[in-house]
Amino acid sequence: MTGTYSNRGETCLKCSAGGFYQDEMGQLGCKNCSTGTYVPETHHPGKSATDCRACPYTVPDPTKPLVIVHADVFITSTA
């Protein structure tokens, strides 16, 4: 089923929220959205590249921590 991948068993798992989608069946992983795009919760799990939307442009608030999430990496930085 699109929007999912196999963990090499019989279980299909949804592609992670954020910058991932899968438009093919029977795959072992999800594809990355293009740089500067993500799959919003309203289109999760992403089933095609068109589910990837442009990231909103904002100026970071220097009084709040900067959180960067990508794939299995989670980084928190405080200024």
mmCIF file of C-alpha atoms in Angstrom, residues 18-55:
data_model
loop_
_atom_site.group_PDB
_atom_site.id
_atom_site.type_symbol
_atom_site.label_atom_id
_atom_site.label_comp_id
_atom_site.label_asym_id
_atom_site.label_seq_id
_atom_site.Cartn_x
_atom_site.Cartn_y
_atom_site.Cartn_z
ATOM 1 C CA GLY A 18 7.758 15.012 8.398
ATOM 2 C CA GLY A 19 9.703 14.690 5.166
ATOM 3 C CA PHE A 20 8.892 11.160 4.001
ATOM 4 C CA TYR A 21 6.562 9.515 1.490
ATOM 5 C CA GLN A 22 6.265 6.264 -0.473
ATOM 6 C CA ASP A 23 4.584 6.086 -3.875
ATOM 7 C CA GLU A 24 5.391 2.429 -4.630
ATOM 8 C CA MET A 25 4.185 -0.801 -3.102
ATOM 9 C CA GLY A 26 6.442 -3.433 -1.527
ATOM 10 C CA GLN A 27 9.316 -1.124 -0.601
ATOM 11 C CA LEU A 28 11.675 -1.477 2.369
ATOM 12 C CA GLY A 29 11.812 2.238 3.169
ATOM 13 C CA CYS A 30 10.308 5.621 2.486
ATOM 14 C CA LYS A 31 11.526 8.325 0.123
ATOM 15 C CA ASN A 32 12.670 11.753 1.295
ATOM 16 C CA CYS A 33 10.768 14.851 0.296
ATOM 17 C CA SER A 34 12.827 17.425 -1.587
ATOM 18 C CA THR A 35 14.903 19.844 0.468
ATOM 19 C CA GLY A 36 12.704 22.564 1.928
ATOM 20 C CA THR A 37 9.535 20.455 1.858
ATOM 21 C CA TYR A 38 7.671 18.207 4.303
ATOM 22 C CA VAL A 39 4.476 16.141 4.547
ATOM 23 C CA PRO A 40 1.988 17.965 6.783
ATOM 24 C CA GLU A 41 -0.153 15.978 9.233
ATOM 25 C CA THR A 42 -3.161 16.523 6.954
ATOM 26 C CA HIS A 43 -1.435 14.430 4.237
ATOM 27 C CA HIS A 44 0.283 11.873 6.512
ATOM 28 C CA PRO A 45 1.320 9.267 5.535
ATOM 29 C CA GLY A 46 2.735 10.730 2.328
ATOM 30 C CA LYS A 47 1.714 8.680 -0.694
ATOM 31 C CA SER A 48 3.404 10.727 -3.425
ATOM 32 C CA ALA A 49 5.897 13.542 -3.921
ATOM 33 C CA THR A 50 2.932 15.906 -4.351
ATOM 34 C CA ASP A 51 2.092 15.343 -0.664
ATOM 35 C CA CYS A 52 5.343 17.180 0.164
ATOM 36 C CA ARG A 53 4.611 20.863 0.778
ATOM 37 C CA ALA A 54 6.967 23.832 0.957
ATOM 38 C CA CYS A 55 8.176 24.596 4.452
#
